[in-house]
């Protein structure tokens, strides 16, 4: 158990819908990262927050957005969902944002 | 831009045999390097990391990895594999100047035969 929690574990929704994935980092970690894992793209970095501020952005679609709240938990919002958005979404956290990352168990999103 | 190559998609070893998983990276500066393991349906668990210093790093579960700058490699090794080591292994490189976002290799699936 890494100490990073993600909810929900599984999510099934229809195309065009909007969902919110939630992540709680390890106690004391200031930085949160979001990654997408799919069969065709592998593990891809989406976005990083550090202490509430966006720090780095990767291949994140405009339909996707994220934020980190004052209590340091983070949410990833995915809207206008398409079949191709079906994937495992991982959250990771790290103490200072430039050190090792600890991953949560992931949220499996299925878009039908 | 960083990139990571794991040339072996699948590897099968016998239980008790030694293991080496290959990883080559491309990065302009001194990299942060990591190995993660993912069991089916699970998240990624950090096995070991290299930031600087001693180029041979020890990790959990008896794994070690060696950083070779001249070869741009960070191969993972284990002297004796156990059936429970069957999983997918990912090498990753971090870019500290960009918040240390990780770029992952495609992964190597390890099968252990008894």
JSON list of C-alpha atoms in Angstrom, two decimals:
[
{"chain": "A", "resi": 1, "resn": "UNK", "atom": "CA", "xyz": [0.00, 0.00, 0.00]},
{"chain": "A", "resi": 2, "resn": "UNK", "atom": "CA", "xyz": [1.63, 3.23, -1.21]},
{"chain": "A", "resi": 3, "resn": "UNK", "atom": "CA", "xyz": [-0.56, 5.51, 0.91]},
{"chain": "A", "resi": 4, "resn": "UNK", "atom": "CA", "xyz": [-2.05, 7.15, -2.18]},
{"chain": "A", "resi": 5, "resn": "UNK", "atom": "CA", "xyz": [-5.79, 6.60, -2.50]},
{"chain": "A", "resi": 6, "resn": "UNK", "atom": "CA", "xyz": [-7.95, 6.94, -5.58]},
{"chain": "A", "resi": 7, "resn": "UNK", "atom": "CA", "xyz": [-11.70, 6.79, -5.98]},
{"chain": "A", "resi": 8, "resn": "UNK", "atom": "CA", "xyz": [-13.62, 5.32, -7.59]},
{"chain": "A", "resi": 9, "resn": "UNK", "atom": "CA", "xyz": [-11.85, 2.08, -8.44]},
{"chain": "A", "resi": 10, "resn": "UNK", "atom": "CA", "xyz": [-14.00, 1.47, -11.50]},
{"chain": "A", "resi": 11, "resn": "UNK", "atom": "CA", "xyz": [-16.17, 3.81, -13.55]},
{"chain": "A", "resi": 12, "resn": "UNK", "atom": "CA", "xyz": [-18.40, 2.93, -16.48]},
{"chain": "A", "resi": 13, "resn": "UNK", "atom": "CA", "xyz": [-20.03, 5.75, -18.36]},
{"chain": "A", "resi": 14, "resn": "UNK", "atom": "CA", "xyz": [-21.35, 6.67, -21.78]},
{"chain": "A", "resi": 15, "resn": "UNK", "atom": "CA", "xyz": [-19.84, 8.78, -24.53]},
{"chain": "A", "resi": 16, "resn": "UNK", "atom": "CA", "xyz": [-20.40, 12.48, -24.10]},
{"chain": "A", "resi": 17, "resn": "UNK", "atom": "CA", "xyz": [-20.57, 12.28, -20.33]},
{"chain": "A", "resi": 18, "resn": "UNK", "atom": "CA", "xyz": [-18.38, 13.94, -17.71]},
{"chain": "A", "resi": 19, "resn": "UNK", "atom": "CA", "xyz": [-16.64, 12.22, -14.79]},
{"chain": "A", "resi": 20, "resn": "UNK", "atom": "CA", "xyz": [-14.45, 13.24, -11.87]},
{"chain": "A", "resi": 21, "resn": "UNK", "atom": "CA", "xyz": [-11.63, 11.12, -10.54]},
{"chain": "A", "resi": 22, "resn": "UNK", "atom": "CA", "xyz": [-10.34, 11.81, -7.06]},
{"chain": "A", "resi": 23, "resn": "UNK", "atom": "CA", "xyz": [-6.91, 11.34, -5.54]},
{"chain": "A", "resi": 24, "resn": "UNK", "atom": "CA", "xyz": [-5.59, 11.75, -2.00]},
{"chain": "A", "resi": 25, "resn": "UNK", "atom": "CA", "xyz": [-1.79, 11.91, -1.81]},
{"chain": "A", "resi": 26, "resn": "UNK", "atom": "CA", "xyz": [0.38, 10.36, 0.87]},
{"chain": "A", "resi": 27, "resn": "UNK", "atom": "CA", "xyz": [0.40, 12.28, 4.10]},
{"chain": "A", "resi": 28, "resn": "UNK", "atom": "CA", "xyz": [2.82, 15.18, 3.79]},
{"chain": "A", "resi": 29, "resn": "UNK", "atom": "CA", "xyz": [3.31, 14.95, 0.03]},
{"chain": "A", "resi": 30, "resn": "UNK", "atom": "CA", "xyz": [2.84, 18.30, -1.70]},
{"chain": "A", "resi": 31, "resn": "UNK", "atom": "CA", "xyz": [2.93, 17.18, -5.31]},
{"chain": "A", "resi": 32, "resn": "UNK", "atom": "CA", "xyz": [0.34, 15.21, -7.24]},
{"chain": "A", "resi": 33, "resn": "UNK", "atom": "CA", "xyz": [0.73, 13.77, -10.72]},
{"chain": "A", "resi": 34, "resn": "UNK", "atom": "CA", "xyz": [-1.85, 12.26, -13.07]},
{"chain": "A", "resi": 35, "resn": "UNK", "atom": "CA", "xyz": [-1.01, 9.59, -15.63]},
{"chain": "A", "resi": 36, "resn": "UNK", "atom": "CA", "xyz": [-3.08, 7.70, -18.18]},
{"chain": "A", "resi": 37, "resn": "UNK", "atom": "CA", "xyz": [-2.33, 4.07, -19.04]},
{"chain": "A", "resi": 38, "resn": "UNK", "atom": "CA", "xyz": [-3.81, 2.60, -22.20]},
{"chain": "A", "resi": 39, "resn": "UNK", "atom": "CA", "xyz": [-2.90, -0.34, -24.38]},
{"chain": "A", "resi": 40, "resn": "UNK", "atom": "CA", "xyz": [-1.97, 1.77, -27.40]},
{"chain": "A", "resi": 41, "resn": "UNK", "atom": "CA", "xyz": [-0.27, 4.73, -25.68]},
{"chain": "A", "resi": 42, "resn": "UNK", "atom": "CA", "xyz": [1.26, 3.07, -22.63]},
{"chain": "A", "resi": 43, "resn": "UNK", "atom": "CA", "xyz": [1.81, 5.23, -19.54]},
{"chain": "A", "resi": 44, "resn": "UNK", "atom": "CA", "xyz": [1.51, 8.92, -20.35]},
{"chain": "A", "resi": 45, "resn": "UNK", "atom": "CA", "xyz": [1.99, 11.89, -18.05]},
{"chain": "A", "resi": 46, "resn": "UNK", "atom": "CA", "xyz": [-0.98, 14.22, -18.00]},
{"chain": "A", "resi": 47, "resn": "UNK", "atom": "CA", "xyz": [-0.42, 16.96, -15.44]},
{"chain": "A", "resi": 48, "resn": "UNK", "atom": "CA", "xyz": [1.34, 17.83, -12.17]},
{"chain": "A", "resi": 49, "resn": "UNK", "atom": "CA", "xyz": [0.33, 20.04, -9.29]},
{"chain": "A", "resi": 50, "resn": "UNK", "atom": "CA", "xyz": [2.52, 21.25, -6.48]},
{"chain": "A", "resi": 51, "resn": "UNK", "atom": "CA", "xyz": [0.95, 22.71, -3.37]},
{"chain": "A", "resi": 52, "resn": "UNK", "atom": "CA", "xyz": [-2.12, 23.83, -5.29]},
{"chain": "A", "resi": 53, "resn": "UNK", "atom": "CA", "xyz": [-0.33, 25.25, -8.33]},
{"chain": "A", "resi": 54, "resn": "UNK", "atom": "CA", "xyz": [0.01, 23.66, -11.74]},
{"chain": "A", "resi": 55, "resn": "UNK", "atom": "CA", "xyz": [3.68, 22.73, -12.20]},
{"chain": "A", "resi": 56, "resn": "UNK", "atom": "CA", "xyz": [3.91, 20.78, -15.46]},
{"chain": "A", "resi": 57, "resn": "UNK", "atom": "CA", "xyz": [1.62, 19.72, -18.25]},
{"chain": "A", "resi": 58, "resn": "UNK", "atom": "CA", "xyz": [1.91, 16.76, -20.58]},
{"chain": "A", "resi": 59, "resn": "UNK", "atom": "CA", "xyz": [-0.32, 15.31, -23.24]},
{"chain": "A", "resi": 60, "resn": "UNK", "atom": "CA", "xyz": [-3.53, 16.36, -21.58]},
{"chain": "A", "resi": 61, "resn": "UNK", "atom": "CA", "xyz": [-6.52, 16.95, -23.82]},
{"chain": "A", "resi": 62, "resn": "UNK", "atom": "CA", "xyz": [-8.43, 20.23, -23.60]},
{"chain": "A", "resi": 63, "resn": "UNK", "atom": "CA", "xyz": [-11.48, 18.20, -22.53]},
{"chain": "A", "resi": 64, "resn": "UNK", "atom": "CA", "xyz": [-9.55, 17.20, -19.41]},
{"chain": "A", "resi": 65, "resn": "UNK", "atom": "CA", "xyz": [-8.79, 19.45, -16.47]},
{"chain": "A", "resi": 66, "resn": "UNK", "atom": "CA", "xyz": [-7.44, 19.01, -12.98]},
{"chain": "A", "resi": 67, "resn": "UNK", "atom": "CA", "xyz": [-7.00, 20.90, -9.77]},
{"chain": "A", "resi": 68, "resn": "UNK", "atom": "CA", "xyz": [-5.40, 20.47, -6.38]},
{"chain": "A", "resi": 69, "resn": "UNK", "atom": "CA", "xyz": [-7.29, 21.68, -3.36]},
{"chain": "A", "resi": 70, "resn": "UNK", "atom": "CA", "xyz": [-5.97, 23.33, -0.15]},
{"chain": "A", "resi": 71, "resn": "UNK", "atom": "CA", "xyz": [-6.08, 19.97, 1.64]},
{"chain": "A", "resi": 72, "resn": "UNK", "atom": "CA", "xyz": [-3.81, 18.70, -1.20]},
{"chain": "A", "resi": 73, "resn": "UNK", "atom": "CA", "xyz": [-6.25, 16.20, -2.65]},
{"chain": "A", "resi": 74, "resn": "UNK", "atom": "CA", "xyz": [-6.65, 16.41, -6.40]},
{"chain": "A", "resi": 75, "resn": "UNK", "atom": "CA", "xyz": [-9.40, 15.83, -8.91]},
{"chain": "A", "resi": 76, "resn": "UNK", "atom": "CA", "xyz": [-9.15, 15.04, -12.59]},
{"chain": "A", "resi": 77, "resn": "UNK", "atom": "CA", "xyz": [-12.20, 16.03, -14.61]},
{"chain": "A", "resi": 78, "resn": "UNK", "atom": "CA", "xyz": [-12.84, 14.36, -17.93]},
{"chain": "A", "resi": 79, "resn": "UNK", "atom": "CA", "xyz": [-15.62, 15.75, -20.12]},
{"chain": "A", "resi": 80, "resn": "UNK", "atom": "CA", "xyz": [-17.25, 15.00, -23.50]},
{"chain": "A", "resi": 81, "resn": "UNK", "atom": "CA", "xyz": [-15.95, 11.48, -23.08]},
{"chain": "A", "resi": 82, "resn": "UNK", "atom": "CA", "xyz": [-15.03, 9.41, -26.10]},
{"chain": "A", "resi": 83, "resn": "UNK", "atom": "CA", "xyz": [-14.47, 5.68, -26.47]},
{"chain": "A", "resi": 84, "resn": "UNK", "atom": "CA", "xyz": [-10.75, 6.33, -26.73]},
{"chain": "A", "resi": 85, "resn": "UNK", "atom": "CA", "xyz": [-10.68, 7.82, -23.23]},
{"chain": "A", "resi": 86, "resn": "UNK", "atom": "CA", "xyz": [-11.17, 4.34, -21.78]},
{"chain": "A", "resi": 87, "resn": "UNK", "atom": "CA", "xyz": [-8.02, 3.69, -19.78]},
{"chain": "A", "resi": 88, "resn": "UNK", "atom": "CA", "xyz": [-6.51, 3.31, -16.34]},
{"chain": "A", "resi": 89, "resn": "UNK", "atom": "CA", "xyz": [-5.91, 6.68, -14.70]},
{"chain": "A", "resi": 90, "resn": "UNK", "atom": "CA", "xyz": [-3.22, 6.80, -12.05]},
{"chain": "A", "resi": 91, "resn": "UNK", "atom": "CA", "xyz": [-2.48, 9.42, -9.50]},
{"chain": "A", "resi": 92, "resn": "UNK", "atom": "CA", "xyz": [0.96, 9.61, -7.93]},
{"chain": "A", "resi": 93, "resn": "UNK", "atom": "CA", "xyz": [2.38, 11.81, -5.21]},
{"chain": "A", "resi": 94, "resn": "UNK", "atom": "CA", "xyz": [5.81, 12.91, -4.11]},
{"chain": "A", "resi": 95, "resn": "UNK", "atom": "CA", "xyz": [7.08, 14.92, -1.16]},
{"chain": "A", "resi": 96, "resn": "UNK", "atom": "CA", "xyz": [8.66, 17.90, -2.91]},
{"chain": "A", "resi": 97, "resn": "UNK", "atom": "CA", "xyz": [7.81, 17.45, -6.56]},
{"chain": "A", "resi": 98, "resn": "UNK", "atom": "CA", "xyz": [11.33, 16.53, -7.66]},
{"chain": "A", "resi": 99, "resn": "UNK", "atom": "CA", "xyz": [11.70, 13.14, -6.04]},
{"chain": "A", "resi": 100, "resn": "UNK", "atom": "CA", "xyz": [10.32, 9.64, -6.33]},
{"chain": "A", "resi": 101, "resn": "UNK", "atom": "CA", "xyz": [6.64, 9.20, -7.02]},
{"chain": "A", "resi": 102, "resn": "UNK", "atom": "CA", "xyz": [4.29, 6.81, -5.26]},
{"chain": "A", "resi": 103, "resn": "UNK", "atom": "CA", "xyz": [1.35, 5.57, -7.26]},
{"chain": "A", "resi": 104, "resn": "UNK", "atom": "CA", "xyz": [-2.21, 4.91, -6.25]},
{"chain": "A", "resi": 105, "resn": "UNK", "atom": "CA", "xyz": [-4.15, 1.81, -7.32]},
{"chain": "A", "resi": 106, "resn": "UNK", "atom": "CA", "xyz": [-5.74, 3.61, -10.27]},
{"chain": "A", "resi": 107, "resn": "UNK", "atom": "CA", "xyz": [-9.24, 4.25, -11.57]},
{"chain": "A", "resi": 108, "resn": "UNK", "atom": "CA", "xyz": [-10.34, 2.11, -14.49]},
{"chain": "A", "resi": 109, "resn": "UNK", "atom": "CA", "xyz": [-12.56, 4.18, -16.77]},
{"chain": "A", "resi": 110, "resn": "UNK", "atom": "CA", "xyz": [-14.69, 2.44, -19.36]},
{"chain": "A", "resi": 111, "resn": "UNK", "atom": "CA", "xyz": [-16.56, 4.59, -21.86]},
{"chain": "A", "resi": 112, "resn": "UNK", "atom": "CA", "xyz": [-19.34, 2.77, -23.73]},
{"chain": "B", "resi": 1, "resn": "UNK", "atom": "CA", "xyz": [12.93, 15.41, -24.88]},
{"chain": "B", "resi": 2, "resn": "UNK", "atom": "CA", "xyz": [13.32, 12.36, -22.74]},
{"chain": "B", "resi": 3, "resn": "UNK", "atom": "CA", "xyz": [12.62, 8.87, -24.02]},
{"chain": "B", "resi": 4, "resn": "UNK", "atom": "CA", "xyz": [12.96, 5.36, -22.63]},
{"chain": "B", "resi": 5, "resn": "UNK", "atom": "CA", "xyz": [13.41, 2.13, -24.53]},
{"chain": "B", "resi": 6, "resn": "UNK", "atom": "CA", "xyz": [12.76, -1.30, -23.08]},
{"chain": "B", "resi": 7, "resn": "UNK", "atom": "CA", "xyz": [13.75, -3.57, -25.94]},
{"chain": "B", "resi": 8, "resn": "UNK", "atom": "CA", "xyz": [12.19, -6.75, -24.56]},
{"chain": "B", "resi": 9, "resn": "UNK", "atom": "CA", "xyz": [8.40, -6.91, -24.56]},
{"chain": "B", "resi": 10, "resn": "UNK", "atom": "CA", "xyz": [8.31, -10.37, -22.95]},
{"chain": "B", "resi": 11, "resn": "UNK", "atom": "CA", "xyz": [10.92, -12.33, -21.03]},
{"chain": "B", "resi": 12, "resn": "UNK", "atom": "CA", "xyz": [10.52, -15.83, -19.63]},
{"chain": "B", "resi": 13, "resn": "UNK", "atom": "CA", "xyz": [12.91, -17.18, -17.01]},
{"chain": "B", "resi": 14, "resn": "UNK", "atom": "CA", "xyz": [12.93, -20.28, -14.85]},
{"chain": "B", "resi": 15, "resn": "UNK", "atom": "CA", "xyz": [12.36, -19.93, -11.15]},
{"chain": "B", "resi": 16, "resn": "UNK", "atom": "CA", "xyz": [15.71, -19.60, -9.42]},
{"chain": "B", "resi": 17, "resn": "UNK", "atom": "CA", "xyz": [17.46, -18.28, -12.52]},
{"chain": "B", "resi": 18, "resn": "UNK", "atom": "CA", "xyz": [19.00, -14.82, -12.75]},
{"chain": "B", "resi": 19, "resn": "UNK", "atom": "CA", "xyz": [17.22, -11.94, -14.43]},
{"chain": "B", "resi": 20, "resn": "UNK", "atom": "CA", "xyz": [18.28, -8.84, -16.31]},
{"chain": "B", "resi": 21, "resn": "UNK", "atom": "CA", "xyz": [15.77, -6.41, -17.79]},
{"chain": "B", "resi": 22, "resn": "UNK", "atom": "CA", "xyz": [17.19, -3.84, -20.15]},
{"chain": "B", "resi": 23, "resn": "UNK", "atom": "CA", "xyz": [16.47, -0.13, -20.18]},
{"chain": "B", "resi": 24, "resn": "UNK", "atom": "CA", "xyz": [18.01, 2.59, -22.34]},
{"chain": "B", "resi": 25, "resn": "UNK", "atom": "CA", "xyz": [17.17, 6.24, -21.96]},
{"chain": "B", "resi": 26, "resn": "UNK", "atom": "CA", "xyz": [17.67, 9.45, -23.84]},
{"chain": "B", "resi": 27, "resn": "UNK", "atom": "CA", "xyz": [18.05, 12.62, -21.83]},
{"chain": "B", "resi": 28, "resn": "UNK", "atom": "CA", "xyz": [20.28, 15.65, -22.15]},
{"chain": "B", "resi": 29, "resn": "UNK", "atom": "CA", "xyz": [21.27, 16.08, -18.52]},
{"chain": "B", "resi": 30, "resn": "UNK", "atom": "CA", "xyz": [21.83, 13.82, -15.53]},
{"chain": "B", "resi": 31, "resn": "UNK", "atom": "CA", "xyz": [18.67, 11.79, -15.34]},
{"chain": "B", "resi": 32, "resn": "UNK", "atom": "CA", "xyz": [16.60, 10.61, -12.46]},
{"chain": "B", "resi": 33, "resn": "UNK", "atom": "CA", "xyz": [15.92, 6.93, -13.16]},
{"chain": "B", "resi": 34, "resn": "UNK", "atom": "CA", "xyz": [13.36, 4.56, -11.75]},
{"chain": "B", "resi": 35, "resn": "UNK", "atom": "CA", "xyz": [12.08, 1.03, -12.01]},
{"chain": "B", "resi": 36, "resn": "UNK", "atom": "CA", "xyz": [8.47, 0.25, -11.18]},
{"chain": "B", "resi": 37, "resn": "UNK", "atom": "CA", "xyz": [6.62, -3.07, -11.10]},
{"chain": "B", "resi": 38, "resn": "UNK", "atom": "CA", "xyz": [2.95, -3.58, -11.91]},
{"chain": "B", "resi": 39, "resn": "UNK", "atom": "CA", "xyz": [1.06, -6.77, -11.09]},
{"chain": "B", "resi": 40, "resn": "UNK", "atom": "CA", "xyz": [-2.17, -7.46, -13.01]},
{"chain": "B", "resi": 41, "resn": "UNK", "atom": "CA", "xyz": [-4.92, -5.09, -11.94]},
{"chain": "B", "resi": 42, "resn": "UNK", "atom": "CA", "xyz": [-2.61, -3.25, -9.57]},
{"chain": "B", "resi": 43, "resn": "UNK", "atom": "CA", "xyz": [-0.91, 0.10, -9.38]},
{"chain": "B", "resi": 44, "resn": "UNK", "atom": "CA", "xyz": [2.79, 0.71, -9.88]},
{"chain": "B", "resi": 45, "resn": "UNK", "atom": "CA", "xyz": [5.16, -0.08, -7.05]},
{"chain": "B", "resi": 46, "resn": "UNK", "atom": "CA", "xyz": [8.53, 1.64, -6.88]},
{"chain": "B", "resi": 47, "resn": "UNK", "atom": "CA", "xyz": [11.37, -0.91, -6.91]},
{"chain": "B", "resi": 48, "resn": "UNK", "atom": "CA", "xyz": [14.34, 1.44, -6.86]},
{"chain": "B", "resi": 49, "resn": "UNK", "atom": "CA", "xyz": [15.59, 4.84, -7.91]},
{"chain": "B", "resi": 50, "resn": "UNK", "atom": "CA", "xyz": [18.79, 6.56, -9.02]},
{"chain": "B", "resi": 51, "resn": "UNK", "atom": "CA", "xyz": [19.37, 10.25, -8.49]},
{"chain": "B", "resi": 52, "resn": "UNK", "atom": "CA", "xyz": [23.14, 10.52, -8.14]},
{"chain": "B", "resi": 53, "resn": "UNK", "atom": "CA", "xyz": [26.13, 8.93, -6.46]},
{"chain": "B", "resi": 54, "resn": "UNK", "atom": "CA", "xyz": [26.80, 5.20, -6.42]},
{"chain": "B", "resi": 55, "resn": "UNK", "atom": "CA", "xyz": [25.83, 3.81, -9.80]},
{"chain": "B", "resi": 56, "resn": "UNK", "atom": "CA", "xyz": [24.73, 0.46, -8.37]},
{"chain": "B", "resi": 57, "resn": "UNK", "atom": "CA", "xyz": [21.48, 0.91, -6.48]},
{"chain": "B", "resi": 58, "resn": "UNK", "atom": "CA", "xyz": [19.66, -1.60, -4.33]},
{"chain": "B", "resi": 59, "resn": "UNK", "atom": "CA", "xyz": [15.92, -1.83, -4.22]},
{"chain": "B", "resi": 60, "resn": "UNK", "atom": "CA", "xyz": [13.16, -3.81, -2.62]},
{"chain": "B", "resi": 61, "resn": "UNK", "atom": "CA", "xyz": [12.46, -7.51, -3.19]},
{"chain": "B", "resi": 62, "resn": "UNK", "atom": "CA", "xyz": [16.13, -8.25, -3.90]},
{"chain": "B", "resi": 63, "resn": "UNK", "atom": "CA", "xyz": [16.35, -6.14, -7.07]},
{"chain": "B", "resi": 64, "resn": "UNK", "atom": "CA", "xyz": [19.28, -3.96, -8.05]},
{"chain": "B", "resi": 65, "resn": "UNK", "atom": "CA", "xyz": [20.04, -1.74, -11.02]},
{"chain": "B", "resi": 66, "resn": "UNK", "atom": "CA", "xyz": [23.20, -0.24, -12.45]},
{"chain": "B", "resi": 67, "resn": "UNK", "atom": "CA", "xyz": [23.42, 3.19, -14.06]},
{"chain": "B", "resi": 68, "resn": "UNK", "atom": "CA", "xyz": [25.89, 3.31, -16.94]},
{"chain": "B", "resi": 69, "resn": "UNK", "atom": "CA", "xyz": [26.16, 6.81, -18.31]},
{"chain": "B", "resi": 70, "resn": "UNK", "atom": "CA", "xyz": [28.39, 5.77, -21.23]},
{"chain": "B", "resi": 71, "resn": "UNK", "atom": "CA", "xyz": [25.73, 3.34, -22.42]},
{"chain": "B", "resi": 72, "resn": "UNK", "atom": "CA", "xyz": [22.69, 5.42, -21.37]},
{"chain": "B", "resi": 73, "resn": "UNK", "atom": "CA", "xyz": [21.43, 2.34, -19.62]},
{"chain": "B", "resi": 74, "resn": "UNK", "atom": "CA", "xyz": [19.80, 1.46, -16.33]},
{"chain": "B", "resi": 75, "resn": "UNK", "atom": "CA", "xyz": [19.35, -2.31, -16.36]},
{"chain": "B", "resi": 76, "resn": "UNK", "atom": "CA", "xyz": [17.44, -4.12, -13.62]},
{"chain": "B", "resi": 77, "resn": "UNK", "atom": "CA", "xyz": [18.84, -7.35, -12.19]},
{"chain": "B", "resi": 78, "resn": "UNK", "atom": "CA", "xyz": [17.92, -10.03, -9.72]},
{"chain": "B", "resi": 79, "resn": "UNK", "atom": "CA", "xyz": [20.17, -13.00, -8.93]},
{"chain": "B", "resi": 80, "resn": "UNK", "atom": "CA", "xyz": [17.38, -15.53, -8.31]},
{"chain": "B", "resi": 81, "resn": "UNK", "atom": "CA", "xyz": [13.83, -15.06, -9.55]},
{"chain": "B", "resi": 82, "resn": "UNK", "atom": "CA", "xyz": [10.80, -16.21, -7.57]},
{"chain": "B", "resi": 83, "resn": "UNK", "atom": "CA", "xyz": [7.42, -17.11, -9.08]},
{"chain": "B", "resi": 84, "resn": "UNK", "atom": "CA", "xyz": [5.94, -14.08, -7.34]},
{"chain": "B", "resi": 85, "resn": "UNK", "atom": "CA", "xyz": [8.17, -11.80, -9.46]},
{"chain": "B", "resi": 86, "resn": "UNK", "atom": "CA", "xyz": [5.97, -12.45, -12.51]},
{"chain": "B", "resi": 87, "resn": "UNK", "atom": "CA", "xyz": [4.61, -9.00, -13.42]},
{"chain": "B", "resi": 88, "resn": "UNK", "atom": "CA", "xyz": [5.21, -6.11, -15.79]},
{"chain": "B", "resi": 89, "resn": "UNK", "atom": "CA", "xyz": [8.25, -3.95, -15.19]},
{"chain": "B", "resi": 90, "resn": "UNK", "atom": "CA", "xyz": [8.57, -0.33, -16.24]},
{"chain": "B", "resi": 91, "resn": "UNK", "atom": "CA", "xyz": [11.68, 1.78, -16.49]},
{"chain": "B", "resi": 92, "resn": "UNK", "atom": "CA", "xyz": [11.15, 5.53, -16.23]},
{"chain": "B", "resi": 93, "resn": "UNK", "atom": "CA", "xyz": [13.21, 8.68, -16.52]},
{"chain": "B", "resi": 94, "resn": "UNK", "atom": "CA", "xyz": [12.40, 11.87, -14.66]},
{"chain": "B", "resi": 95, "resn": "UNK", "atom": "CA", "xyz": [13.12, 15.44, -15.65]},
{"chain": "B", "resi": 96, "resn": "UNK", "atom": "CA", "xyz": [13.71, 17.39, -12.45]},
{"chain": "B", "resi": 97, "resn": "UNK", "atom": "CA", "xyz": [13.68, 20.72, -14.26]},
{"chain": "B", "resi": 98, "resn": "UNK", "atom": "CA", "xyz": [10.11, 19.98, -15.36]},
{"chain": "B", "resi": 99, "resn": "UNK", "atom": "CA", "xyz": [8.79, 18.93, -11.98]},
{"chain": "B", "resi": 100, "resn": "UNK", "atom": "CA", "xyz": [10.10, 15.42, -12.49]},
{"chain": "B", "resi": 101, "resn": "UNK", "atom": "CA", "xyz": [7.30, 14.22, -14.73]},
{"chain": "B", "resi": 102, "resn": "UNK", "atom": "CA", "xyz": [8.08, 10.62, -15.57]},
{"chain": "B", "resi": 103, "resn": "UNK", "atom": "CA", "xyz": [8.52, 9.26, -19.07]},
{"chain": "B", "resi": 104, "resn": "UNK", "atom": "CA", "xyz": [7.97, 5.51, -19.09]},
{"chain": "B", "resi": 105, "resn": "UNK", "atom": "CA", "xyz": [9.21, 2.75, -21.31]},
{"chain": "B", "resi": 106, "resn": "UNK", "atom": "CA", "xyz": [6.70, 0.39, -22.90]},
{"chain": "B", "resi": 107, "resn": "UNK", "atom": "CA", "xyz": [7.26, -2.20, -20.19]},
{"chain": "B", "resi": 108, "resn": "UNK", "atom": "CA", "xyz": [8.62, -5.75, -20.07]},
{"chain": "B", "resi": 109, "resn": "UNK", "atom": "CA", "xyz": [6.32, -8.60, -19.08]},
{"chain": "B", "resi": 110, "resn": "UNK", "atom": "CA", "xyz": [8.17, -11.16, -17.00]},
{"chain": "B", "resi": 111, "resn": "UNK", "atom": "CA", "xyz": [6.95, -14.74, -16.96]},
{"chain": "B", "resi": 112, "resn": "UNK", "atom": "CA", "xyz": [8.44, -17.20, -14.48]},
{"chain": "B", "resi": 113, "resn": "UNK", "atom": "CA", "xyz": [8.29, -20.89, -15.25]},
{"chain": "B", "resi": 114, "resn": "UNK", "atom": "CA", "xyz": [8.59, -23.49, -12.53]}
]
